[in-house]
Coordinates of C-alpha atoms and ligand atoms in Angstrom, one line a residue:
M230 CA -11.4 -192.9 208.6
R231 CA -12.0 -190.1 211.0
Q232 CA -15.9 -190.3 210.8
F233 CA -15.6 -193.9 211.3
Q234 CA -13.1 -193.6 214.2
Q235 CA -15.6 -190.9 215.9
T236 CA -19.0 -193.3 215.5
A237 CA -17.0 -196.3 216.9
K238 CA -16.1 -194.4 220.1
Y239 CA -19.8 -194.1 220.8
L240 CA -20.7 -197.7 219.5
F241 CA -17.9 -199.6 221.7
P242 CA -19.4 -198.7 224.7
I243 CA -23.0 -199.5 223.7
A244 CA -21.4 -202.9 222.3
L245 CA -19.9 -203.8 226.0
I246 CA -23.1 -202.5 227.6
L247 CA -25.0 -204.9 225.5
L248 CA -22.7 -207.8 226.1
A249 CA -22.2 -207.4 229.8
T250 CA -26.2 -207.2 230.0
L251 CA -26.6 -210.6 227.9
A252 CA -23.9 -212.2 229.8
K253 CA -25.9 -211.1 233.2
Y254 CA -29.2 -212.4 231.8
S255 CA -27.8 -215.5 230.7
F256 CA -25.6 -216.5 233.4
T257 CA -27.6 -215.1 236.6
G258 CA -27.3 -218.6 238.3
I259 CA -23.6 -218.9 238.0
L260 CA -22.5 -215.3 238.6
G261 CA -24.7 -214.4 242.0
N262 CA -26.1 -211.3 242.4
R263 CA -23.2 -208.9 243.5
T264 CA -21.6 -209.5 240.1
P265 CA -23.3 -206.7 238.5
F266 CA -21.1 -204.1 239.4
L267 CA -18.2 -206.1 239.0
L268 CA -19.4 -206.9 235.5
Y269 CA -20.0 -203.3 234.6
S270 CA -17.1 -201.9 236.0
G271 CA -15.5 -203.6 233.5
V272 CA -17.6 -202.2 231.1
V273 CA -17.0 -198.8 232.3
I274 CA -13.0 -199.4 232.5
G275 CA -13.3 -200.4 228.6
A276 CA -15.5 -197.6 227.6
T277 CA -12.9 -195.2 229.3
W278 CA -9.8 -196.8 228.0
Y279 CA -11.2 -196.8 223.9
S280 CA -13.6 -193.6 224.1
G281 CA -12.1 -191.1 226.3
W282 CA -13.5 -190.0 230.2
R283 CA -16.4 -188.0 229.1
I284 CA -18.0 -191.3 227.4
G285 CA -16.8 -193.6 230.6
L286 CA -18.4 -191.6 232.6
L287 CA -21.8 -191.3 230.5
T288 CA -21.4 -195.0 230.2
N289 CA -21.0 -195.3 234.0
F290 CA -24.3 -193.3 234.1
I291 CA -26.2 -195.6 232.0
C292 CA -24.4 -199.0 234.0
L293 CA -25.8 -197.6 237.1
L294 CA -29.5 -197.1 235.7
L295 CA -29.3 -200.7 234.1
V296 CA -27.5 -202.6 237.2
V297 CA -30.5 -200.6 239.4
Y298 CA -33.5 -201.4 236.8
L299 CA -32.6 -204.6 235.9
F300 CA -30.6 -206.7 238.5
L301 CA -31.5 -205.4 242.3
E302 CA -34.4 -205.9 243.8
P303 CA -37.3 -204.9 243.2
I304 CA -36.4 -205.6 239.6
G305 CA -38.1 -203.5 236.7
S306 CA -37.9 -200.3 239.0
F307 CA -35.7 -197.5 240.0
Y308 CA -36.2 -197.8 243.6
I309 CA -33.0 -198.7 245.4
Q310 CA -33.1 -200.4 248.9
P311 CA -31.3 -198.2 251.4
R312 CA -28.9 -200.8 252.3
L313 CA -27.4 -201.1 248.7
Y314 CA -26.6 -197.4 248.7
V315 CA -22.9 -198.0 249.9
H316 CA -22.8 -200.3 247.1
L317 CA -24.0 -198.0 244.7
L318 CA -21.9 -195.3 245.7
I319 CA -18.4 -197.2 245.9
F320 CA -19.5 -198.3 242.5
T321 CA -19.9 -195.0 240.9
L322 CA -16.6 -193.8 242.8
Q323 CA -14.8 -196.5 241.7
N324 CA -15.6 -196.2 238.1
V325 CA -14.9 -192.3 238.3
L326 CA -11.5 -192.8 239.6
V327 CA -10.7 -195.9 237.2
A328 CA -12.0 -193.1 234.4
L329 CA -10.0 -190.3 235.6
M330 CA -6.8 -192.8 236.1
G331 CA -7.6 -194.4 232.5
Y332 CA -7.3 -190.8 231.2
A333 CA -4.5 -189.6 233.0
L334 CA -2.7 -192.7 231.5
Q335 CA -3.8 -192.4 228.0
E336 CA -3.1 -188.5 228.1
A337 CA 0.5 -189.3 229.2
L338 CA 0.8 -192.2 226.4
R339 CA -0.3 -189.8 224.0
K340 CA 1.9 -187.3 224.8
S341 CA 5.0 -189.6 224.7
R342 CA 4.0 -191.1 221.4
A343 CA 3.6 -187.4 220.1
A344 CA 7.2 -186.4 221.7
E345 CA 8.5 -189.9 220.1
S346 CA 7.4 -189.2 216.7
K347 CA 8.5 -185.5 216.8
V348 CA 11.9 -186.5 217.5
K349 CA 11.8 -189.1 214.7
L350 CA 10.6 -186.2 212.6
L351 CA 13.3 -184.0 213.7
L352 CA 15.7 -186.7 213.3
E353 CA 14.6 -187.6 209.9
E354 CA 13.9 -184.3 208.3
A355 CA 15.9 -181.2 210.0
C356 CA 18.9 -183.2 210.7
D357 CA 21.2 -184.3 208.2
L358 CA 21.7 -188.0 207.5
L359 CA 21.4 -190.1 210.4
V360 CA 23.2 -193.8 210.2
L361 CA 23.2 -196.8 212.5
R362 CA 25.5 -199.3 212.8
N363 CA 26.0 -202.5 215.0
E364 CA 29.2 -203.6 216.4
N365 CA 30.2 -205.5 213.0
G366 CA 29.7 -201.9 210.8
K367 CA 26.5 -203.2 209.3
A368 CA 24.0 -200.5 208.7
I369 CA 20.8 -201.3 210.9
Y370 CA 19.0 -197.7 210.3
V371 CA 19.2 -195.3 207.6
S372 CA 17.0 -192.3 207.9
P373 CA 15.0 -191.3 204.7
K374 CA 17.4 -188.0 204.2
V375 CA 19.6 -190.2 202.3
T376 CA 17.8 -190.3 199.2
E377 CA 18.0 -186.9 198.7
I378 CA 21.8 -186.7 199.3
T379 CA 22.7 -190.0 197.5
G380 CA 19.8 -191.1 195.8
Y381 CA 20.0 -194.6 197.2
T382 CA 16.5 -195.4 199.5
P383 CA 17.5 -196.3 202.8
E384 CA 17.2 -200.3 202.5
E385 CA 19.8 -200.0 199.2
Y386 CA 22.3 -198.2 201.1
M387 CA 22.0 -200.6 204.0
E388 CA 23.2 -203.4 201.5
L389 CA 26.4 -201.2 200.6
T390 CA 29.5 -201.6 201.6
F391 CA 32.2 -198.9 202.0
D392 CA 34.5 -199.8 199.1
R393 CA 31.2 -199.3 197.2
L394 CA 30.2 -195.8 198.5
V395 CA 33.8 -194.1 199.2
E396 CA 35.9 -192.7 196.5
P397 CA 39.2 -195.2 196.4
E398 CA 41.4 -192.3 197.0
H399 CA 39.5 -191.8 200.3
L400 CA 38.6 -195.1 201.3
E401 CA 41.8 -196.3 203.1
M402 CA 41.5 -193.0 205.7
F403 CA 38.0 -193.6 205.7
K404 CA 38.0 -197.3 206.8
E405 CA 41.1 -196.2 209.6
K406 CA 38.8 -193.5 211.5
I407 CA 35.9 -195.7 211.6
E408 CA 38.1 -198.7 212.5
S409 CA 39.3 -196.2 215.3
V410 CA 35.6 -195.3 216.5
M411 CA 34.6 -198.8 216.4
A412 CA 37.6 -200.2 218.7
K413 CA 36.8 -197.6 221.6
P414 CA 33.9 -196.9 223.3
N415 CA 32.4 -193.3 223.3
E416 CA 35.1 -192.6 220.9
R417 CA 34.2 -189.7 218.3
Q418 CA 35.6 -188.7 214.9
T419 CA 35.1 -186.6 211.9
V420 CA 35.2 -188.1 208.7
K421 CA 35.2 -186.0 205.4
S422 CA 35.3 -187.8 202.1
L423 CA 34.3 -188.0 198.5
F424 CA 31.2 -190.1 198.2
R425 CA 29.9 -191.9 194.7
C426 CA 25.8 -191.1 194.7
K427 CA 23.5 -193.8 192.6
N428 CA 23.7 -191.5 189.5
G429 CA 27.6 -191.7 189.5
G430 CA 28.1 -188.1 190.6
L431 CA 30.3 -187.4 193.5
K432 CA 29.5 -185.5 196.8
W433 CA 31.3 -184.4 199.4
L434 CA 30.0 -185.6 202.8
E435 CA 31.1 -185.2 206.2
G436 CA 29.9 -187.3 209.2
D437 CA 30.5 -187.0 213.0
V438 CA 30.8 -190.7 214.0
Y439 CA 29.9 -191.6 217.7
N440 CA 30.8 -194.9 219.5
Y441 CA 27.9 -195.4 221.8
L442 CA 27.6 -199.5 221.8
E443 CA 27.8 -199.4 225.3
R444 CA 25.4 -196.4 226.0
P445 CA 22.2 -198.4 227.0
G446 CA 19.2 -197.7 224.8
I447 CA 21.4 -196.8 221.7
N448 CA 23.9 -199.3 221.0
A449 CA 24.6 -198.4 217.9
I450 CA 27.6 -196.7 215.9
V451 CA 25.7 -193.6 215.2
S452 CA 27.0 -191.2 212.3
H453 CA 25.3 -187.8 211.6
I454 CA 26.6 -186.9 208.0
K455 CA 26.0 -183.9 206.3
D456 CA 26.3 -182.9 202.5
V457 CA 29.5 -180.2 202.4
T458 CA 29.8 -180.2 198.5
S459 CA 28.9 -176.6 198.4
R460 CA 31.1 -175.8 201.2
I461 CA 34.1 -177.6 199.5
Q462 CA 33.4 -175.8 196.4
L463 CA 33.3 -172.5 198.0
E464 CA 36.4 -173.2 200.0
T465 CA 38.4 -174.2 196.8
Q466 CA 37.3 -171.6 195.0
K467 CA 38.3 -169.2 197.6
D468 CA 41.7 -170.8 197.6
E469 CA 42.3 -170.3 194.2
F470 CA 41.1 -166.8 194.2
I471 CA 43.7 -166.0 196.8
G472 CA 46.2 -167.5 195.2
M473 CA 45.5 -165.7 191.7
A474 CA 44.8 -162.7 193.4
S475 CA 48.3 -162.9 195.1
H476 CA 49.8 -163.8 191.7
E477 CA 48.2 -160.9 190.1
L478 CA 49.3 -158.4 193.0
K479 CA 52.5 -159.6 192.6
T480 CA 53.0 -159.0 189.1
P481 CA 52.9 -155.1 188.8
I482 CA 54.9 -155.0 192.1
T483 CA 57.7 -157.3 190.6
N484 CA 57.6 -154.5 187.4
I485 CA 57.2 -151.5 189.2
K486 CA 60.3 -152.5 191.1
G487 CA 62.1 -153.6 188.2
F488 CA 61.7 -150.5 185.8
T489 CA 62.4 -148.0 188.6
T490 CA 65.8 -149.5 189.7
L491 CA 66.4 -149.6 186.1
A492 CA 65.2 -146.0 185.8
K493 CA 67.4 -144.6 188.7
S494 CA 70.4 -146.3 187.0
A495 CA 69.6 -144.6 183.9
I496 CA 68.3 -141.1 184.9
R497 CA 71.8 -139.3 184.6
T498 CA 73.1 -141.3 181.4
N499 CA 70.0 -141.7 179.4
P500 CA 67.3 -139.4 180.7
E501 CA 64.7 -140.4 177.9
K502 CA 65.1 -144.2 178.5
A503 CA 64.5 -143.5 182.4
E504 CA 61.4 -141.5 181.6
A505 CA 60.1 -144.2 179.2
L506 CA 60.8 -147.0 182.2
L507 CA 59.2 -144.5 184.6
G508 CA 56.1 -144.3 182.2
R509 CA 55.8 -148.3 181.9
S510 CA 56.1 -148.3 186.0
E511 CA 53.3 -145.8 186.2
V512 CA 51.0 -148.1 184.0
N513 CA 51.9 -151.0 186.3
I514 CA 51.0 -148.6 189.1
K515 CA 47.5 -147.9 187.6
R516 CA 47.0 -151.7 187.1
L517 CA 47.8 -152.5 191.0
G518 CA 45.6 -149.7 192.0
R519 CA 42.5 -150.9 190.1
L520 CA 42.9 -154.9 191.2
V521 CA 42.9 -153.0 194.8
N522 CA 40.0 -151.1 194.1
D523 CA 38.3 -154.1 192.2
L524 CA 38.8 -156.2 195.6
L525 CA 37.3 -153.5 197.4
D526 CA 34.1 -153.0 195.6
I527 CA 33.4 -156.8 195.4
S528 CA 33.4 -157.0 199.5
K529 CA 31.1 -153.9 199.1
I530 CA 29.1 -155.2 196.8
N531 CA 28.8 -158.5 198.9
T532 CA 27.9 -156.3 202.1
G533 CA 25.6 -153.8 200.1
R534 CA 27.9 -151.1 200.9
L535 CA 29.0 -149.9 197.3
S536 CA 27.9 -146.4 197.3
Y537 CA 26.9 -144.0 194.4
E538 CA 26.9 -140.5 194.2
F539 CA 24.6 -139.0 191.5
Q540 CA 24.8 -136.0 189.8
L541 CA 23.8 -134.6 186.3
F542 CA 27.3 -134.8 183.5
N543 CA 27.8 -135.4 180.0
L544 CA 28.4 -138.8 179.5
S545 CA 29.7 -138.1 176.2
S546 CA 32.7 -136.2 177.5
L547 CA 33.4 -138.8 179.9
I548 CA 34.2 -141.1 177.4
Q549 CA 36.2 -138.8 175.3
E550 CA 38.2 -138.3 178.3
V551 CA 38.9 -142.2 179.3
V552 CA 39.9 -142.7 175.5
Q553 CA 41.7 -139.8 175.3
S554 CA 43.7 -140.8 178.5
F555 CA 44.1 -144.8 176.9
I556 CA 45.6 -143.1 173.7
L557 CA 48.7 -141.7 175.7
T558 CA 48.6 -144.9 177.8
Y559 CA 49.1 -147.3 174.3
P560 CA 50.3 -145.1 171.7
G561 CA 50.6 -148.2 169.7
H562 CA 47.0 -148.9 169.2
T563 CA 44.2 -147.2 167.3
F564 CA 41.2 -145.9 169.2
T565 CA 38.3 -144.9 166.8
L566 CA 36.1 -142.7 168.8
E567 CA 32.3 -142.1 167.5
T568 CA 30.2 -140.0 170.1
V569 CA 27.7 -137.9 170.1
P570 CA 28.3 -134.2 171.6
L571 CA 25.7 -134.4 174.4
A572 CA 24.6 -137.0 176.6
I573 CA 23.2 -136.0 180.0
I574 CA 22.7 -138.5 182.3
N575 CA 22.1 -138.6 186.3
G576 CA 24.8 -140.9 187.2
D577 CA 27.7 -141.6 189.2
R578 CA 30.9 -140.3 187.2
F579 CA 33.9 -142.1 188.9
R580 CA 31.7 -145.4 188.5
L581 CA 30.7 -145.3 185.0
E582 CA 34.5 -144.2 184.2
Q583 CA 35.4 -147.6 185.9
V584 CA 32.9 -149.5 183.6
I585 CA 34.2 -147.7 180.7
T586 CA 38.1 -148.3 181.2
N587 CA 37.2 -151.8 182.3
L588 CA 36.0 -152.5 178.7
I589 CA 38.7 -150.8 176.8
D590 CA 41.2 -152.5 178.8
N591 CA 39.5 -155.7 178.1
A592 CA 39.5 -154.8 174.8
I593 CA 43.4 -154.4 174.3
K594 CA 43.8 -157.2 176.9
Y595 CA 42.0 -159.9 175.0
S596 CA 43.0 -158.8 171.6
P597 CA 46.6 -159.9 171.5
E598 CA 46.8 -159.7 167.5
S599 CA 44.9 -156.6 167.0
R600 CA 45.4 -153.1 168.0
S601 CA 42.4 -151.6 166.9
I602 CA 39.7 -150.7 169.1
V603 CA 36.2 -148.8 168.2
I604 CA 33.9 -146.9 170.6
K605 CA 31.0 -145.9 169.7
Q606 CA 28.2 -143.9 171.4
E607 CA 24.9 -143.5 170.0
L608 CA 21.4 -142.0 171.4
K609 CA 18.1 -144.2 170.9
E610 CA 14.3 -143.8 172.6
G611 CA 15.8 -142.0 175.5
K612 CA 18.9 -143.8 176.2
A613 CA 22.9 -143.1 175.6
I614 CA 24.1 -146.7 174.3
V615 CA 27.8 -147.5 174.3
S616 CA 29.6 -149.7 172.9
V617 CA 33.1 -151.0 172.8
Q618 CA 34.4 -153.4 170.1
D619 CA 37.8 -155.1 169.8
F620 CA 38.9 -157.9 167.0
G621 CA 40.3 -160.0 169.5
I622 CA 40.0 -163.7 170.5
G623 CA 36.0 -163.4 171.0
I624 CA 34.1 -165.4 173.5
S625 CA 32.6 -168.8 172.7
E626 CA 28.7 -168.9 172.8
E627 CA 29.1 -171.5 175.7
H628 CA 30.9 -169.2 177.8
L629 CA 28.9 -166.0 177.2
K630 CA 26.0 -166.6 179.7
H631 CA 28.4 -166.7 182.5
I632 CA 30.4 -163.9 181.3
F633 CA 28.8 -161.4 184.2
D634 CA 29.4 -164.0 187.0
R635 CA 31.5 -163.1 189.7
F636 CA 35.1 -164.8 189.2
Y637 CA 34.2 -166.0 185.8
R638 CA 36.8 -166.3 183.6
V639 CA 36.9 -168.6 180.1
D640 CA 39.1 -171.4 180.5
A641 CA 41.6 -170.8 177.6
S642 CA 42.1 -167.2 178.3
S643 CA 42.5 -167.4 181.7
M644 CA 45.9 -169.0 181.6
R645 CA 46.9 -166.5 178.9
F646 CA 45.7 -163.3 180.1
Q647 CA 46.0 -162.0 183.5
G648 CA 42.9 -160.7 185.5
L649 CA 40.6 -161.9 188.4
G650 CA 37.3 -162.1 186.7
L651 CA 36.1 -159.2 188.5
G652 CA 35.7 -156.4 186.0
L653 CA 32.4 -157.3 184.4
F654 CA 30.6 -158.5 187.4
I655 CA 31.3 -155.0 188.9
A656 CA 30.5 -153.2 185.6
S657 CA 27.1 -155.0 185.6
D658 CA 26.3 -154.2 189.2
I659 CA 26.6 -150.3 188.5
L660 CA 24.9 -150.3 185.5
K661 CA 22.1 -151.7 187.5
N662 CA 22.3 -149.3 190.1
H663 CA 22.0 -146.7 187.0
K664 CA 18.8 -148.4 185.7
G665 CA 20.8 -149.6 182.7
N666 CA 21.8 -152.9 181.1
F667 CA 24.8 -154.6 179.7
W668 CA 25.1 -157.0 177.1
V669 CA 27.9 -158.5 174.5
E670 CA 28.3 -159.6 170.9
S671 CA 30.7 -162.1 170.4
K672 CA 32.4 -164.7 168.0
Q673 CA 35.5 -166.7 168.8
G674 CA 38.2 -165.8 167.1
E675 CA 36.8 -162.6 165.3
G676 CA 36.0 -160.0 168.3
S677 CA 33.5 -159.3 170.4
T678 CA 31.3 -156.0 171.0
F679 CA 30.4 -154.9 174.7
F680 CA 27.2 -152.5 175.0
F681 CA 25.7 -150.9 177.7
I682 CA 23.1 -148.3 177.9
V683 CA 22.0 -145.9 180.5
P684 CA 18.7 -143.6 180.5
L685 CA 19.3 -139.8 179.2
Q686 CA 18.1 -137.2 181.8
G687 CA 15.0 -135.4 181.2
Y688 CA 13.6 -137.8 178.9
S689 CA 9.7 -138.2 178.6
K690 CA 8.2 -141.1 177.5
E691 CA 6.6 -141.1 174.6
L692 CA 2.7 -141.3 174.8
A693 CA 1.6 -144.8 173.6
V694 CA -1.4 -144.7 170.8
T695 CA -3.9 -147.0 171.7
D696 CA -7.7 -147.7 171.2
H697 CA -8.0 -149.8 174.3
A698 CA -9.5 -151.9 172.8
T699 CA -7.7 -153.6 169.9
F700 CA -4.2 -152.3 168.9
Y701 CA -1.8 -150.3 171.5
H702 CA 2.0 -149.0 170.4
N703 CA 4.8 -147.4 172.1
S704 CA 8.4 -147.4 171.6
S705 CA 9.2 -151.1 173.0
I706 CA 5.9 -152.5 171.9
S707 CA 3.1 -153.4 169.4
I708 CA 0.0 -155.1 170.3
H709 CA -2.6 -155.8 167.7
Y710 CA -5.7 -158.1 168.5
H711 CA -6.7 -159.8 165.0
S712 CA -10.6 -160.5 166.0
K713 CA -11.4 -162.6 162.9
E714 CA -8.5 -165.2 163.7
N715 CA -8.9 -164.3 167.5
Y716 CA -5.2 -163.9 168.1
L717 CA -2.9 -161.2 169.6
E718 CA -0.3 -160.1 167.9
V719 CA 2.9 -159.0 170.1
K720 CA 6.0 -157.3 168.5
W721 CA 8.4 -156.2 170.8
I722 CA 11.0 -153.5 169.8
G723 CA 14.5 -152.1 170.1
I724 CA 16.2 -152.2 173.6
Q725 CA 14.7 -153.8 176.3
T726 CA 14.9 -153.6 180.0
K727 CA 13.4 -154.7 183.2
E728 CA 10.9 -151.8 183.2
T729 CA 9.8 -152.2 179.6
V730 CA 9.8 -156.2 180.0
N731 CA 7.6 -155.2 183.0
E732 CA 5.4 -152.7 181.7
S733 CA 4.9 -154.3 178.4
G734 CA 4.1 -157.5 180.0
L735 CA 1.0 -155.9 181.9
K736 CA -0.2 -154.1 178.5
I737 CA -0.6 -157.9 177.1
L738 CA -2.3 -159.4 180.1
E739 CA -4.6 -156.2 180.0
F740 CA -5.3 -156.8 176.2
V741 CA -5.9 -160.8 176.5
R742 CA -8.5 -159.9 179.3
K743 CA -10.4 -157.4 177.1
T744 CA -9.9 -159.5 173.7
K745 CA -10.5 -163.0 175.2
A746 CA -7.8 -164.4 172.7
T747 CA -6.4 -167.6 173.4
R748 CA -3.5 -167.6 171.2
V749 CA -0.6 -165.1 171.1
Y750 CA 2.0 -164.3 168.0
N751 CA 5.2 -162.9 170.5
D752 CA 7.8 -161.6 167.9
N753 CA 11.0 -161.0 169.1
S754 CA 12.7 -160.6 166.1
E755 CA 13.6 -156.7 166.3
V756 CA 14.5 -156.9 170.1
I757 CA 18.3 -156.2 171.6
G758 CA 19.6 -155.9 174.7
N759 CA 19.5 -158.0 177.7
W760 CA 16.7 -158.1 179.8
S761 CA 17.7 -160.9 181.9
D762 CA 16.7 -159.5 185.0
T763 CA 13.3 -160.0 184.3
S764 CA 13.2 -163.4 182.6
D765 CA 12.7 -165.3 185.8
H766 CA 9.5 -163.2 186.8
G767 CA 8.2 -164.0 183.2
G768 CA 8.4 -167.9 183.7
K769 CA 7.1 -168.1 187.2
V770 CA 4.7 -165.1 187.0
W771 CA 4.1 -164.0 183.8
F772 CA 3.2 -167.1 182.0
P773 CA 1.0 -168.2 184.8
A774 CA -0.9 -165.0 184.8
M775 CA -1.4 -165.1 181.2
A776 CA -2.8 -168.8 181.6
E777 CA -5.1 -167.5 183.9
V778 CA -6.5 -165.1 181.6
G779 CA -7.2 -167.8 179.3
V780 CA -3.9 -167.8 176.9
S781 CA -3.4 -171.7 175.9
F782 CA -0.5 -171.2 172.7
F783 CA 2.1 -168.9 172.6
A784 CA 4.0 -169.1 169.2
W785 CA 7.4 -167.2 170.0
V786 CA 9.6 -165.9 167.3
M787 CA 13.5 -165.4 168.7
S788 CA 15.7 -162.4 168.4
K789 CA 18.6 -161.9 166.5
D790 CA 20.5 -160.6 169.5
R791 CA 22.0 -163.9 171.7
F792 CA 21.5 -161.9 174.9
S793 CA 17.6 -161.3 174.2
N794 CA 17.4 -164.8 173.2
M795 CA 19.3 -166.4 176.6
A796 CA 17.0 -164.3 178.6
A797 CA 13.5 -165.7 176.3
M798 CA 15.1 -169.1 177.1
R799 CA 15.6 -168.8 180.7
S800 CA 12.0 -167.7 180.9
Y801 CA 10.8 -170.5 178.6
D802 CA 12.7 -173.1 180.6
M803 CA 11.0 -171.7 183.9
N804 CA 7.8 -171.7 182.4
K805 CA 5.3 -173.2 185.4
S806 CA 2.1 -172.7 183.1
N807 CA 0.4 -175.0 181.0
I808 CA 0.5 -172.6 178.1
L809 CA 1.8 -174.6 174.8
I810 CA 4.6 -172.7 173.9
K811 CA 6.6 -172.9 170.6
L812 CA 9.8 -171.4 169.4
F813 CA 10.4 -170.2 166.2
D814 CA 13.2 -168.7 163.8
R815 CA 10.6 -167.4 160.9
Q816 CA 7.9 -165.3 161.6
E817 CA 5.5 -166.7 159.0
E818 CA 6.0 -170.6 160.5
A819 CA 5.1 -169.3 163.8
V820 CA 1.8 -167.6 162.7
S821 CA 1.1 -170.7 160.5
W822 CA 1.6 -172.7 163.4
L823 CA -0.3 -170.5 166.0
L824 CA -3.2 -170.7 163.7
E825 CA -3.5 -174.3 163.4
Q826 CA -4.2 -174.6 167.5
E827 CA -7.5 -174.7 168.4
V828 CA -9.0 -174.8 172.2
D829 CA -10.6 -177.8 173.2
V830 CA -13.9 -176.6 174.6
Ligands
ADP283 P1 39.4 -160.2 183.8 O1 39.6 -159.7 182.6 O2 40.0 -159.5 184.9 O3 39.7 -161.7 184.0 P2 36.6 -159.6 183.6 O4 35.3 -159.5 184.9 O5 36.7 -158.1 183.1 O6 37.6 -159.9 184.4 O7 36.2 -160.3 182.6 C1 36.0 -161.7 182.7 C2 36.2 -162.7 181.5 O8 35.5 -162.5 180.5 C3 37.7 -162.7 181.4 O9 38.5 -163.6 182.1 C4 37.5 -163.0 179.8 O10 37.6 -164.4 179.6 C5 36.1 -162.8 179.3 N1 36.5 -161.3 178.2 C6 36.1 -159.8 179.0 N2 36.2 -159.1 177.9 C7 36.6 -159.8 176.9 C8 36.8 -159.4 175.7 N3 37.0 -158.2 175.3 N4 37.6 -160.6 174.6 C9 37.2 -161.4 175.0 N5 36.9 -161.9 176.2 C10 36.4 -161.5 177.4

């Protein structure tokens, strides 16, 4: 297309010159002698208009030669009679002037068109939805943004009445506001209401509506509409949270007040009772302190200001201390503690105490029918694994994946148990900052076990065993190339963290590149732990990289651990490559499927 336009720029003036010359030849008798100047001036104007001032000037020069050669005496020669000098000079000057004027005009037009389309583009793309209506309220223009917001095309939207768009509960208010705008020139109103989208979903839309019916050049009711659904949701969440937080803070304050008043009156007559009451008051003071600290921590996490003081300390003795204080506070509960004597880690003692306290607190809180809590600590592959098990209400599968989100509370439990849904979110942030990890195993009605891991100090990574060509083995992965069938067998072992997943991912890529394997058997059946921090990267970056080095088929055996599977599913869902990935529960099925796959050459 561009090429054609370029060629036409030259062809058009040539065609004009030819036409003019032909006309002049054919009608010399009628047109007379002076006409070549007029006729060729027309040619130069046309050429300048269509092809720009440069080609216009060139055309002028060619026309000048043609006029002199073909139509001025002596014909067939470039000799110019002195009396015609002035005519030729005027002809040239006039054409140059016309060419320059044409150019200026064209430039002005081009600029104004560019500005117009820029404004239109800005209105349609950068701004939110724009709707213009006439004096009867009928839509006369709807910007394309409407499809992104409501799912309707501009044409569909124009045909819809407010009754179809606005939810019934807001309809009356909506109509009232629009009518009040329409009634008065230059009136403006902000209207916020629930709209029903094409797919049936609801969205909060907020529009500034202006009456510009009498404004020259606009003459319409202009609505500038924004999708404010997430803002409204956030506001609602914030209001709910403030309500919940005030309630949570009020309860221990009321308790403290009650217990101290009772203790005061019992202190002389029944000092034992007074002591017990003060003990209960102390529990509430502690709870209040924890709530306030949680709130402060959340705001610090939001602004990235939660600070840590790292030092070497024995995690085992910290766990013992925390459990000891729970034993004193909850004499009616049984705390079973299985720990190793020494687990030196480099961490923030206060913050990890907060994590353990929160887990045990939750274990007590969410087990109204059971009084037994089991706390275990073991050392594995250079990491300390701590678990807190309860036999309480448990968590259903659908809620598990949100459990570490901020403000998340399982619906059914939030009514029965006090809390703000902050503890686990803070704990998971603390563990991330310790290069640690966090996950949970739970069954509704049977109880939950929360796990966390932190790396031990001074643990040097074991060296990998490898021949750099067909096998590789370390504590978190084993890779084996089956040369006969041309596939790579990858087995992930034990606890996986962001670091091990990233490192092993690179190793697999290296082996695929070396062996040119097109099929990968990926076995997660022995994996534990939550490696969800890397699952997005796995789907978006690692799989495409695997595709690039030649992998076409990927048989994926799932783990028995639910959190690990959630991370795997996330990677699977995010997969951006064209590798064919199939998930399996059983290893034999995965291998036999993989071996059936052939690469088309
Ligand atoms: P809070 O307990 O203050 O609501 P958390 O962040 O500590 O906040 O916990 C978030 C949610 O996770 C809780 O509201 C509860 O629904 C669920 N939960 C946490 N621990 C347990 C547990 N041991 N058993 C059952 N549900 C739990």
